[in-house]
Coordinates of C-alpha atoms in Angstrom, one line a residue:
M1 CA 72.0 -265.8 -186.7
I2 CA 73.5 -264.6 -190.1
N3 CA 71.2 -267.0 -191.9
D4 CA 68.2 -265.7 -190.1
I5 CA 69.1 -262.1 -191.1
F6 CA 69.3 -263.1 -194.8
K7 CA 65.9 -264.8 -194.5
V8 CA 64.4 -261.5 -193.3
F9 CA 66.1 -259.3 -195.9
G10 CA 66.0 -261.7 -198.8
E11 CA 67.5 -260.6 -202.1
Q12 CA 67.6 -256.9 -201.2
T13 CA 70.1 -257.6 -198.4
A14 CA 72.8 -255.2 -199.6
E15 CA 70.5 -252.3 -200.3
I16 CA 68.6 -252.6 -197.0
L17 CA 71.8 -253.0 -195.0
F18 CA 73.3 -249.9 -196.6
Q19 CA 70.2 -247.9 -195.6
I20 CA 70.2 -249.2 -192.1
I21 CA 73.9 -248.6 -191.5
T22 CA 73.8 -245.1 -192.9
E23 CA 71.0 -244.2 -190.4
C24 CA 73.1 -245.5 -187.5
M25 CA 76.3 -243.6 -188.1
D26 CA 77.5 -240.0 -188.2
D27 CA 80.0 -240.7 -191.0
Y28 CA 79.1 -241.1 -194.6
L29 CA 79.0 -244.6 -196.0
Y30 CA 79.6 -245.0 -199.7
I31 CA 79.7 -247.6 -202.5
F32 CA 81.6 -246.8 -205.7
D33 CA 80.8 -249.1 -208.6
L34 CA 84.1 -248.7 -210.6
Q35 CA 82.9 -250.7 -213.6
N36 CA 79.7 -248.8 -214.2
N37 CA 81.0 -245.4 -212.9
I38 CA 78.2 -245.2 -210.2
F39 CA 78.7 -243.6 -206.8
E40 CA 76.2 -243.9 -203.9
I41 CA 76.7 -242.2 -200.6
S42 CA 74.6 -241.7 -197.4
Q43 CA 71.7 -239.3 -197.9
S44 CA 73.0 -237.1 -195.1
A45 CA 76.0 -236.2 -197.3
V46 CA 73.6 -234.3 -199.6
E47 CA 72.6 -232.1 -196.8
R48 CA 76.2 -231.3 -195.9
F49 CA 78.1 -231.2 -199.1
N50 CA 77.8 -229.5 -202.5
M51 CA 75.8 -232.2 -204.2
S52 CA 72.2 -232.5 -205.2
K53 CA 71.6 -236.2 -204.9
N54 CA 73.2 -239.2 -203.2
V55 CA 73.4 -241.4 -206.3
L56 CA 75.8 -240.1 -209.0
T57 CA 75.6 -242.0 -212.4
D58 CA 78.5 -240.1 -213.9
A59 CA 80.8 -240.5 -210.9
A60 CA 84.1 -239.7 -212.5
N61 CA 82.9 -236.2 -213.2
E62 CA 80.2 -235.5 -210.6
V63 CA 82.3 -236.6 -207.6
M64 CA 85.1 -234.3 -208.7
K65 CA 82.7 -231.3 -208.6
V66 CA 82.4 -231.9 -204.8
V67 CA 86.1 -232.2 -204.3
Y68 CA 88.2 -229.1 -203.6
E69 CA 89.9 -228.0 -206.8
E70 CA 93.5 -228.3 -205.5
D71 CA 92.9 -231.9 -204.5
R72 CA 91.2 -233.2 -207.7
E73 CA 94.4 -234.2 -209.4
M74 CA 95.6 -236.3 -206.4
L75 CA 92.2 -238.1 -206.2
T76 CA 92.0 -238.8 -209.9
K77 CA 95.5 -240.4 -209.9
H78 CA 94.7 -242.5 -206.8
L79 CA 91.4 -243.8 -208.3
A80 CA 93.3 -244.6 -211.6
D81 CA 95.9 -246.6 -209.6
I82 CA 93.0 -248.6 -207.9
C83 CA 91.4 -249.4 -211.2
E84 CA 94.8 -250.5 -212.7
G85 CA 95.5 -252.7 -209.7
R86 CA 98.5 -250.6 -208.6
E87 CA 96.8 -249.5 -205.3
K88 CA 95.0 -251.9 -203.0
V89 CA 94.1 -249.6 -200.1
H90 CA 92.1 -246.4 -200.1
N91 CA 92.9 -244.0 -197.2
L92 CA 93.2 -240.3 -198.2
H93 CA 92.9 -237.0 -196.4
Y94 CA 91.7 -234.3 -198.7
R95 CA 88.9 -231.7 -199.0
W96 CA 85.3 -231.6 -200.1
L97 CA 83.1 -228.5 -200.6
D98 CA 80.1 -227.8 -198.4
K99 CA 76.9 -226.1 -199.4
E100 CA 78.5 -222.6 -199.1
G101 CA 81.5 -223.7 -201.2
R102 CA 83.8 -223.8 -198.2
S103 CA 86.5 -226.5 -198.0
V104 CA 86.0 -229.3 -195.4
W105 CA 88.8 -231.7 -194.6
I106 CA 87.7 -235.3 -194.8
N107 CA 89.3 -238.7 -194.3
C108 CA 88.0 -241.1 -197.0
R109 CA 88.8 -244.8 -196.4
G110 CA 87.6 -247.9 -198.3
I111 CA 88.2 -251.5 -199.3
V112 CA 88.7 -252.5 -202.9
I113 CA 86.6 -255.5 -204.0
N114 CA 88.0 -257.4 -207.0
D115 CA 86.2 -259.8 -209.4
Q116 CA 87.4 -263.4 -210.1
Q117 CA 89.9 -262.1 -212.6
G118 CA 91.4 -259.8 -210.0
K119 CA 90.0 -256.6 -211.5
A120 CA 88.8 -253.9 -209.2
V121 CA 84.9 -253.8 -209.2
Y122 CA 83.8 -251.9 -206.1
L123 CA 85.3 -249.4 -203.6
I124 CA 83.3 -249.6 -200.4
G125 CA 84.0 -247.5 -197.3
C126 CA 83.1 -244.4 -195.3
L127 CA 84.0 -240.7 -195.3
N128 CA 84.3 -238.6 -192.1
E129 CA 85.1 -235.0 -191.3
T130 CA 88.5 -234.9 -189.7
G131 CA 87.8 -231.3 -188.4
N132 CA 84.3 -232.1 -187.1
K133 CA 83.5 -231.0 -183.5
R134 CA 83.6 -233.6 -180.8
R135 CA 80.2 -234.5 -179.4
A136 CA 81.7 -234.8 -175.9
D137 CA 84.7 -233.5 -174.0
N138 CA 86.8 -235.9 -171.9
V139 CA 88.5 -233.1 -169.9
T140 CA 85.3 -231.7 -168.4
G141 CA 83.2 -234.8 -168.6
L142 CA 80.5 -232.9 -170.4
L143 CA 78.7 -233.3 -173.7
G144 CA 79.7 -230.8 -176.4
G145 CA 78.2 -228.2 -178.7
P146 CA 76.7 -230.7 -181.2
E147 CA 74.7 -232.3 -178.4
F148 CA 73.6 -228.9 -177.1
L149 CA 72.1 -228.2 -180.5
A150 CA 70.6 -231.6 -180.8
Y151 CA 68.9 -231.2 -177.4
L152 CA 67.3 -227.9 -178.5
C153 CA 66.3 -229.4 -181.9
S154 CA 64.7 -232.4 -180.1
Q155 CA 62.0 -230.3 -178.4
K156 CA 58.6 -231.4 -179.5
E157 CA 57.0 -228.0 -179.0
P158 CA 58.5 -224.6 -180.0
I159 CA 60.6 -223.2 -177.2
S160 CA 58.7 -220.4 -175.5
K161 CA 60.4 -219.8 -172.2
G162 CA 63.7 -220.4 -170.3
F163 CA 67.2 -219.1 -170.9
L164 CA 70.5 -220.0 -172.4
M165 CA 73.4 -219.0 -170.2
H166 CA 76.8 -218.5 -172.0
V167 CA 79.6 -218.9 -169.5
G168 CA 83.2 -217.9 -170.0
I169 CA 86.2 -218.1 -167.6
D170 CA 87.9 -214.7 -167.4
D171 CA 91.6 -214.6 -168.3
F172 CA 91.8 -218.4 -168.6
G173 CA 94.8 -218.0 -170.8
A174 CA 96.8 -216.6 -167.9
I175 CA 96.1 -219.8 -165.9
N176 CA 97.3 -222.0 -168.7
S177 CA 100.4 -219.9 -169.3
S178 CA 101.4 -219.6 -165.7
R179 CA 100.5 -223.1 -164.4
G180 CA 100.6 -225.2 -167.5
A181 CA 98.0 -227.1 -169.6
D182 CA 97.4 -229.9 -167.1
Y183 CA 96.4 -227.5 -164.3
G184 CA 94.3 -225.6 -166.9
N185 CA 92.5 -228.8 -167.6
Y186 CA 92.0 -229.3 -163.9
I187 CA 90.4 -225.9 -163.6
L188 CA 88.1 -226.6 -166.7
K189 CA 86.9 -229.8 -165.1
S190 CA 86.5 -228.2 -161.6
V191 CA 84.5 -225.3 -163.0
A192 CA 82.3 -227.7 -164.8
T193 CA 81.8 -229.7 -161.6
C194 CA 81.0 -226.6 -159.6
M195 CA 78.4 -225.4 -162.1
K196 CA 76.9 -228.9 -162.4
E197 CA 76.3 -229.1 -158.6
C198 CA 74.3 -225.8 -158.8
L199 CA 71.9 -227.1 -161.4
S200 CA 68.4 -228.4 -160.9
D201 CA 67.2 -231.6 -162.6
K202 CA 65.6 -229.5 -165.3
Q203 CA 68.8 -227.7 -166.2
R204 CA 71.6 -229.0 -168.5
I205 CA 75.2 -228.0 -169.0
Y206 CA 77.4 -228.5 -172.1
H207 CA 81.1 -227.6 -172.8
L208 CA 81.4 -225.6 -176.0
V209 CA 85.0 -224.6 -176.7
A210 CA 88.1 -223.9 -174.6
D211 CA 86.9 -222.1 -171.5
Q212 CA 83.3 -221.7 -172.6
Y213 CA 80.1 -223.5 -171.4
V214 CA 76.4 -223.2 -171.9
I215 CA 73.7 -223.9 -169.3
V216 CA 70.2 -224.6 -170.7
D217 CA 67.0 -224.0 -168.8
L218 CA 63.8 -224.4 -170.7
E219 CA 61.5 -224.0 -167.8
A220 CA 62.5 -220.7 -166.2
S221 CA 59.9 -217.9 -166.4
S222 CA 62.1 -214.8 -165.9
A223 CA 65.6 -213.4 -166.0
E224 CA 65.6 -213.4 -162.2
D225 CA 66.0 -217.2 -162.3
A226 CA 69.2 -216.7 -164.3
V227 CA 70.4 -214.1 -161.8
A228 CA 69.8 -216.5 -158.9
L229 CA 71.7 -219.3 -160.7
K230 CA 74.6 -217.0 -161.4
E231 CA 74.9 -216.1 -157.7
K232 CA 74.9 -219.8 -156.7
I233 CA 77.6 -220.6 -159.2
T234 CA 79.7 -217.6 -158.1
D235 CA 79.5 -218.7 -154.5
K236 CA 80.4 -222.3 -155.4
L237 CA 83.4 -221.2 -157.4
H238 CA 84.6 -218.8 -154.6
N239 CA 84.5 -221.8 -152.2
F240 CA 86.5 -223.8 -154.7
I241 CA 89.1 -221.1 -155.0
V242 CA 89.4 -220.9 -151.2
T243 CA 89.8 -224.7 -150.8
E244 CA 92.5 -224.6 -153.4
N245 CA 94.4 -222.1 -151.2
Y246 CA 94.0 -219.4 -153.9
E247 CA 96.4 -221.2 -156.2
A248 CA 94.3 -220.0 -159.1
I249 CA 92.2 -216.9 -158.6
F250 CA 89.6 -216.4 -161.4
S251 CA 86.1 -215.3 -162.1
I252 CA 83.5 -216.1 -164.8
S253 CA 81.5 -213.8 -167.1
I254 CA 78.0 -214.7 -168.1
G255 CA 75.8 -213.7 -171.0
V256 CA 72.1 -214.7 -171.0
V257 CA 69.6 -214.9 -173.9
D258 CA 66.0 -216.1 -174.0
A259 CA 65.9 -219.8 -175.0
A260 CA 63.1 -218.8 -177.4
T261 CA 65.8 -217.1 -179.5
F262 CA 66.6 -220.6 -180.8
C263 CA 63.3 -220.4 -182.8
E264 CA 64.8 -217.5 -184.8
G265 CA 67.2 -220.0 -186.4
T266 CA 70.5 -221.6 -185.3
E267 CA 72.7 -218.9 -186.9
E268 CA 70.7 -216.0 -185.5
C269 CA 70.7 -217.6 -182.0
R270 CA 74.5 -218.2 -182.2
K271 CA 75.1 -214.5 -183.0
K272 CA 73.0 -213.3 -180.1
F273 CA 74.5 -215.9 -177.8
E274 CA 78.1 -214.9 -178.7
F275 CA 77.1 -211.2 -178.4
A276 CA 75.8 -211.7 -174.9
L277 CA 79.0 -213.1 -173.6
K278 CA 81.1 -210.5 -175.4
Q279 CA 79.0 -207.8 -173.6
A280 CA 79.5 -209.5 -170.3
K281 CA 83.2 -209.7 -170.7
G282 CA 83.3 -206.1 -171.8
M283 CA 82.0 -205.1 -168.4
G284 CA 85.2 -206.4 -166.9
K285 CA 85.7 -209.5 -164.8
N286 CA 82.7 -211.2 -163.3
G287 CA 80.4 -209.6 -165.8
F288 CA 76.8 -210.5 -166.1
Y289 CA 74.7 -209.4 -169.1
V290 CA 71.1 -210.1 -170.2
F291 CA 70.6 -209.8 -173.9
D292 CA 69.0 -206.4 -174.9
Q293 CA 67.8 -205.9 -178.5
D294 CA 68.7 -202.2 -178.5
D295 CA 72.3 -203.0 -177.6
Y296 CA 72.4 -205.6 -180.3
E297 CA 71.1 -203.1 -182.9
V298 CA 73.9 -200.8 -182.0
F299 CA 76.4 -203.6 -182.3
L300 CA 75.0 -204.6 -185.7
Q301 CA 75.1 -200.9 -186.8
K302 CA 78.8 -200.8 -185.9
G303 CA 79.3 -203.9 -188.1
R304 CA 77.5 -202.2 -191.0
I305 CA 79.7 -199.1 -190.6
V306 CA 82.9 -201.1 -190.5
A307 CA 81.8 -203.0 -193.7
A308 CA 81.0 -199.7 -195.4
L309 CA 84.4 -198.2 -194.3
R310 CA 86.3 -201.2 -195.6
N311 CA 84.4 -201.1 -198.9
A312 CA 84.9 -197.4 -199.2
I313 CA 88.7 -197.7 -198.8
V314 CA 88.9 -200.5 -201.3
N315 CA 86.9 -198.4 -203.8
N316 CA 89.1 -195.4 -203.9
Y317 CA 87.7 -193.8 -200.7
E318 CA 84.2 -193.4 -202.1
G319 CA 82.1 -192.0 -199.2
F320 CA 85.0 -190.2 -197.5
E321 CA 85.5 -186.5 -197.8
V322 CA 87.4 -183.8 -196.1
N323 CA 85.8 -180.7 -194.6
Y324 CA 87.8 -177.7 -193.5
Q325 CA 87.2 -175.2 -190.6
P326 CA 89.1 -171.9 -190.5
I327 CA 91.6 -171.0 -187.8
V328 CA 92.1 -167.3 -187.4
D329 CA 94.5 -164.9 -185.7
C330 CA 92.8 -163.6 -182.5
Q331 CA 94.1 -160.0 -182.8
T332 CA 93.8 -159.4 -186.5
E333 CA 90.8 -161.8 -187.1
Q334 CA 92.4 -162.9 -190.4
I335 CA 92.5 -166.5 -191.5
I336 CA 95.9 -168.2 -191.0
G337 CA 94.9 -171.8 -191.6
A338 CA 92.3 -174.6 -191.3
E339 CA 91.7 -177.9 -189.6
A340 CA 91.1 -180.8 -191.9
L341 CA 88.2 -182.9 -190.6
M342 CA 87.3 -186.4 -191.8
R343 CA 83.7 -187.0 -192.9
F344 CA 82.1 -190.2 -194.0
S345 CA 78.7 -191.3 -195.5
M346 CA 77.5 -194.8 -196.5
I347 CA 74.8 -196.2 -198.7
T348 CA 71.8 -197.7 -196.8
E349 CA 68.3 -198.9 -197.9
E350 CA 67.1 -195.4 -197.2
G351 CA 69.8 -193.8 -199.3
R352 CA 73.1 -192.2 -198.4
E353 CA 73.5 -191.8 -194.6
F354 CA 76.1 -189.5 -193.0
V355 CA 77.8 -191.1 -190.1
S356 CA 79.0 -189.1 -187.1
P357 CA 82.8 -188.9 -186.6
M358 CA 82.1 -189.9 -183.0
E359 CA 80.9 -193.3 -184.5
F360 CA 83.2 -194.0 -187.4
I361 CA 86.6 -192.7 -186.2
P362 CA 86.8 -195.1 -183.2
L363 CA 85.8 -197.9 -185.5
L364 CA 88.6 -196.9 -187.9
E365 CA 91.0 -197.1 -185.0
E366 CA 89.7 -200.4 -183.7
T367 CA 90.1 -202.1 -187.1
G368 CA 93.3 -200.4 -188.2
L369 CA 91.5 -198.9 -191.2
I370 CA 92.6 -195.5 -189.8
I371 CA 96.0 -196.1 -191.4
P372 CA 94.8 -196.1 -195.1
A373 CA 92.1 -193.5 -194.3
G374 CA 94.7 -191.3 -192.6
R375 CA 96.9 -191.4 -195.7
Y376 CA 93.9 -190.3 -197.8
I377 CA 93.1 -187.3 -195.4
L378 CA 96.8 -186.3 -195.3
N379 CA 97.0 -186.2 -199.1
E380 CA 93.8 -184.3 -199.5
A381 CA 94.7 -181.8 -196.7
A382 CA 98.2 -181.2 -198.2
A383 CA 96.7 -180.6 -201.6
M384 CA 94.3 -178.1 -200.1
C385 CA 97.1 -176.3 -198.3
C386 CA 99.1 -176.1 -201.5
E387 CA 96.0 -174.6 -203.2
M388 CA 95.3 -172.1 -200.4
Q389 CA 98.9 -170.9 -200.4
K390 CA 98.3 -169.4 -203.8
Y391 CA 96.2 -166.9 -202.0
I392 CA 97.6 -166.9 -198.5
P393 CA 101.3 -167.8 -198.7
D394 CA 101.8 -168.9 -195.1
F395 CA 98.5 -170.8 -194.9
R396 CA 98.8 -173.8 -192.6
I397 CA 96.7 -177.0 -192.5
N398 CA 96.1 -179.0 -189.3
V399 CA 95.6 -182.8 -189.6
N400 CA 94.5 -185.1 -186.8
V401 CA 96.7 -188.2 -186.2
S402 CA 95.7 -191.2 -184.2
Y403 CA 98.0 -193.2 -181.9
V404 CA 97.0 -196.2 -184.0
Q405 CA 98.7 -194.6 -187.0
I406 CA 101.9 -194.2 -184.9
L407 CA 101.8 -197.6 -183.4
Q408 CA 100.8 -199.7 -186.4
G409 CA 101.6 -197.6 -189.4
N410 CA 104.4 -195.4 -190.5
V411 CA 102.7 -192.0 -190.3
E412 CA 105.8 -189.9 -190.1
R413 CA 106.8 -191.3 -193.5
D414 CA 103.3 -190.5 -194.9
I415 CA 103.6 -186.9 -193.6
L416 CA 107.0 -186.4 -195.1
D417 CA 105.8 -187.9 -198.4
V418 CA 102.9 -185.4 -198.8
I419 CA 105.1 -182.5 -197.8
Q420 CA 107.6 -183.4 -200.5
K421 CA 104.8 -184.2 -203.0
Y422 CA 103.2 -180.7 -202.7
A423 CA 106.4 -178.8 -202.0
L424 CA 105.1 -177.5 -198.6
K425 CA 107.2 -176.0 -195.9
P426 CA 107.2 -178.5 -193.0
E427 CA 105.8 -175.9 -190.5
C428 CA 102.7 -175.5 -192.7
L429 CA 101.5 -179.0 -191.9
C430 CA 100.5 -179.2 -188.2
V431 CA 99.8 -182.5 -186.5
E432 CA 97.0 -182.5 -184.0
M433 CA 96.6 -185.2 -181.3
T434 CA 94.2 -185.4 -178.4
E435 CA 95.8 -185.8 -175.0
S436 CA 94.4 -189.4 -174.7
G437 CA 96.5 -190.2 -177.8
F438 CA 99.8 -189.8 -175.8
M439 CA 98.8 -190.4 -172.2
D440 CA 101.7 -192.8 -171.9
M441 CA 105.0 -191.7 -173.2
T442 CA 105.7 -194.9 -175.1
P443 CA 108.8 -195.5 -177.3
S444 CA 106.6 -195.3 -180.4
F445 CA 105.2 -191.9 -179.5
C446 CA 108.5 -190.5 -178.4
K447 CA 110.1 -191.6 -181.7
F448 CA 107.3 -190.0 -183.6
R449 CA 107.5 -186.7 -181.7
K450 CA 111.3 -186.5 -182.2
S451 CA 110.8 -187.1 -185.9
L452 CA 108.4 -184.2 -186.1
E453 CA 110.8 -181.9 -184.3
K454 CA 113.7 -183.0 -186.4
N455 CA 111.8 -182.2 -189.6
G456 CA 110.3 -178.9 -188.4
I457 CA 106.7 -180.2 -188.4
S458 CA 104.4 -178.4 -185.9
F459 CA 102.7 -180.4 -183.2
V460 CA 99.4 -179.3 -181.5
I461 CA 97.7 -180.7 -178.4
D462 CA 94.0 -180.9 -179.1
D463 CA 91.0 -180.8 -176.7
F464 CA 93.1 -179.4 -173.9
G465 CA 91.2 -179.3 -170.6
T466 CA 89.1 -182.4 -171.1
G467 CA 91.1 -184.9 -169.2
Y468 CA 94.5 -185.3 -167.7
S469 CA 96.4 -182.5 -169.4
N470 CA 98.7 -180.4 -167.3
L471 CA 101.6 -178.1 -167.6
H472 CA 104.0 -181.0 -167.0
C473 CA 102.5 -182.8 -170.0
I474 CA 102.8 -179.6 -172.1
R475 CA 106.4 -179.1 -171.1
D476 CA 107.3 -182.7 -172.1
M477 CA 105.5 -182.4 -175.5
N478 CA 106.7 -179.0 -176.3
P479 CA 103.8 -178.3 -178.7
S480 CA 103.6 -175.3 -181.1
Y481 CA 100.3 -174.6 -179.4
V482 CA 97.4 -176.1 -177.5
K483 CA 93.8 -176.0 -178.4
M484 CA 91.3 -175.3 -175.5
D485 CA 88.4 -177.7 -175.8
R486 CA 85.1 -176.2 -177.1
D487 CA 83.0 -177.3 -174.2
F488 CA 85.6 -175.8 -171.8
T489 CA 85.4 -172.6 -173.7
A490 CA 81.5 -172.5 -173.6
K491 CA 81.6 -173.1 -169.8
A492 CA 84.1 -170.3 -169.3
M493 CA 81.9 -167.9 -171.3
N494 CA 78.9 -168.7 -169.2
S495 CA 80.3 -169.0 -165.7
D496 CA 82.5 -166.6 -163.7
R497 CA 84.2 -169.4 -161.9
D498 CA 85.1 -171.3 -165.1
Y499 CA 86.1 -168.0 -166.7
E500 CA 88.7 -167.4 -164.0
L501 CA 90.0 -170.9 -164.3
Y502 CA 90.2 -170.5 -168.1
K503 CA 92.0 -167.2 -167.8
N504 CA 94.6 -168.6 -165.3
I505 CA 95.3 -171.6 -167.5
I506 CA 96.0 -169.3 -170.5
R507 CA 98.3 -167.3 -168.3
M508 CA 100.2 -170.4 -167.1
V509 CA 100.5 -171.9 -170.6
H510 CA 101.8 -168.6 -172.0
S511 CA 104.3 -168.6 -169.1
I512 CA 106.1 -171.6 -170.6
N513 CA 106.1 -170.0 -174.1
V514 CA 103.4 -172.1 -175.6
R515 CA 100.6 -170.4 -177.7
I516 CA 96.9 -171.1 -177.3
C517 CA 94.0 -171.7 -179.8
A518 CA 90.5 -171.4 -178.3
E519 CA 87.9 -173.7 -179.9
G520 CA 84.2 -173.2 -179.9
I521 CA 84.0 -169.5 -180.5
E522 CA 80.3 -168.8 -181.4
E523 CA 79.7 -165.1 -180.6
R524 CA 81.3 -161.7 -181.1
E525 CA 81.3 -161.2 -177.3
W526 CA 83.3 -164.4 -176.8
L527 CA 85.9 -163.2 -179.4
L528 CA 86.3 -159.9 -177.5
K529 CA 86.9 -161.8 -174.2
M530 CA 89.5 -163.9 -175.9
K531 CA 91.3 -160.8 -177.1
E532 CA 91.3 -159.5 -173.5
M533 CA 92.9 -162.8 -172.4
K534 CA 95.5 -162.5 -175.2
V535 CA 94.6 -165.9 -176.8
D536 CA 96.7 -166.4 -180.0
Y537 CA 94.3 -168.3 -182.3
L538 CA 90.6 -168.9 -182.6
Q539 CA 88.3 -171.5 -184.1
G540 CA 84.5 -171.9 -184.0
Y541 CA 81.2 -171.5 -185.8
Y542 CA 81.4 -167.7 -185.4
F543 CA 84.2 -167.8 -188.1
G544 CA 82.7 -170.6 -190.1
R545 CA 81.4 -174.1 -190.0
P546 CA 83.4 -177.0 -191.5
C547 CA 82.8 -177.2 -195.3
G548 CA 84.1 -178.8 -198.4
K549 CA 87.1 -177.7 -200.4
E550 CA 85.3 -175.7 -203.1
Q551 CA 83.1 -173.8 -200.6
F552 CA 86.1 -173.1 -198.4
L553 CA 88.1 -171.7 -201.3
Q554 CA 85.2 -169.5 -202.4
Q555 CA 84.8 -168.1 -198.9
Y556 CA 88.3 -167.7 -197.5
A557 CA 90.8 -167.6 -200.4
S558 CA 91.1 -163.9 -200.2
G559 CA 92.5 -164.0 -196.7
I560 CA 90.5 -161.0 -195.5
H561 CA 88.7 -160.9 -192.2
V562 CA 86.4 -163.8 -191.9
K563 CA 83.7 -161.7 -190.3

């Protein structure tokens, strides 16, 4: 048999065998000619790693360019030991660089071939990625992600119909933690089996990672087919849970994208695929979501805003600014302070774009960037207060604080730092929080509130009347005053029923010795009604819109009536 093979290949046996073997394996076969410093590796390595060709004629230098910098010294020493005969075996774990310059862990093994004098001539072996994804999963009995991609790539015609269904088990971590990994694996396998039993012969299922699967249908003509399959799977899983005597109660969430999305490129398809499941899970358990481009654009815009926020903070808060809106005494109509309002703009292809606070502030909170941004606003607001006190000695500045700053940062220290820095009286810096920020009287919030009281810093409940605020809440918080929500104010000014409610709330709040600021005052008539109800402070467009520091100083530094 061997002799017959040599007759077929002739003198080029080694080269032909190298080519055949490299085509038949996922790993990367290599031959290192140590005497002539020539290194040859499977052509597929060129597509994966940071190398331009598979034959390197200056191996000692060119191979090292592919090796992760921290690992080069180790490899150089090992190869020197092989050449000097001190090392007979090559079996190293180290890192190569991929096309994007990212480090990839590999296991490089080889056999040293010596000449008749015992000097090392060749190093022959293979290189494989130790962190590479498995092509199949033995727990679920399903093929894995690489085979899913291979199936899509193997289609002879561009994919024009069908769907990709991204399935995730809801709260699978709770099953693992409560019942153990073995039972968790049993659930993974059972879910796979249930779904498999629901598929037609034209549909395929793969296991991706952990508790996630993908079902592929390249024949379906509408989203209704995906809905029908989802209902079959849900029924099958419900029956499984019942037969298990409810030992594990769980659901699945499903995101669906058009299979044709794959034609947009693997990376773009992956992003939309992941987005669809994220949206489904965001609906709560047992979520089902069909990809919508408009939703995706909103998601991408959020990503652009977060990137811009992060970049702005790193670059000395470029793009952030503080606007100030006056707060006036209701009876005298004189300015007594202002609220500091965070504003943000970012650079886009069309130029500088102003982003609504309703968009960027929740993103600051979600990412934790509200902590450094909050310090910036605090400092700017305290500096402004110090400036205004040259003209209005008792001028006060209100700064909004997020619960994230309390929970994750050390905002009370930040507040005390700016008070000391600008030599302010503590009562001149007022902390505003919306009621949603302290719905739960957590230890972190209680500690923060006590710190404000201890240091004489005013506390204000903002947007009162929009949610769950009540007198019990006000009594517990003991604020300096509460601010009536602007929409609530507008309703009261345009409805007799809401006006009576508004008036009664003011009376009740005053009865527990708490003052009131009415937001959203837009007309003189509204101001007069507030005087009748004996509201303490007012804020709204009638007195002035939010504006920058210089404009505010120019308009209000005199402290005279704002209208």
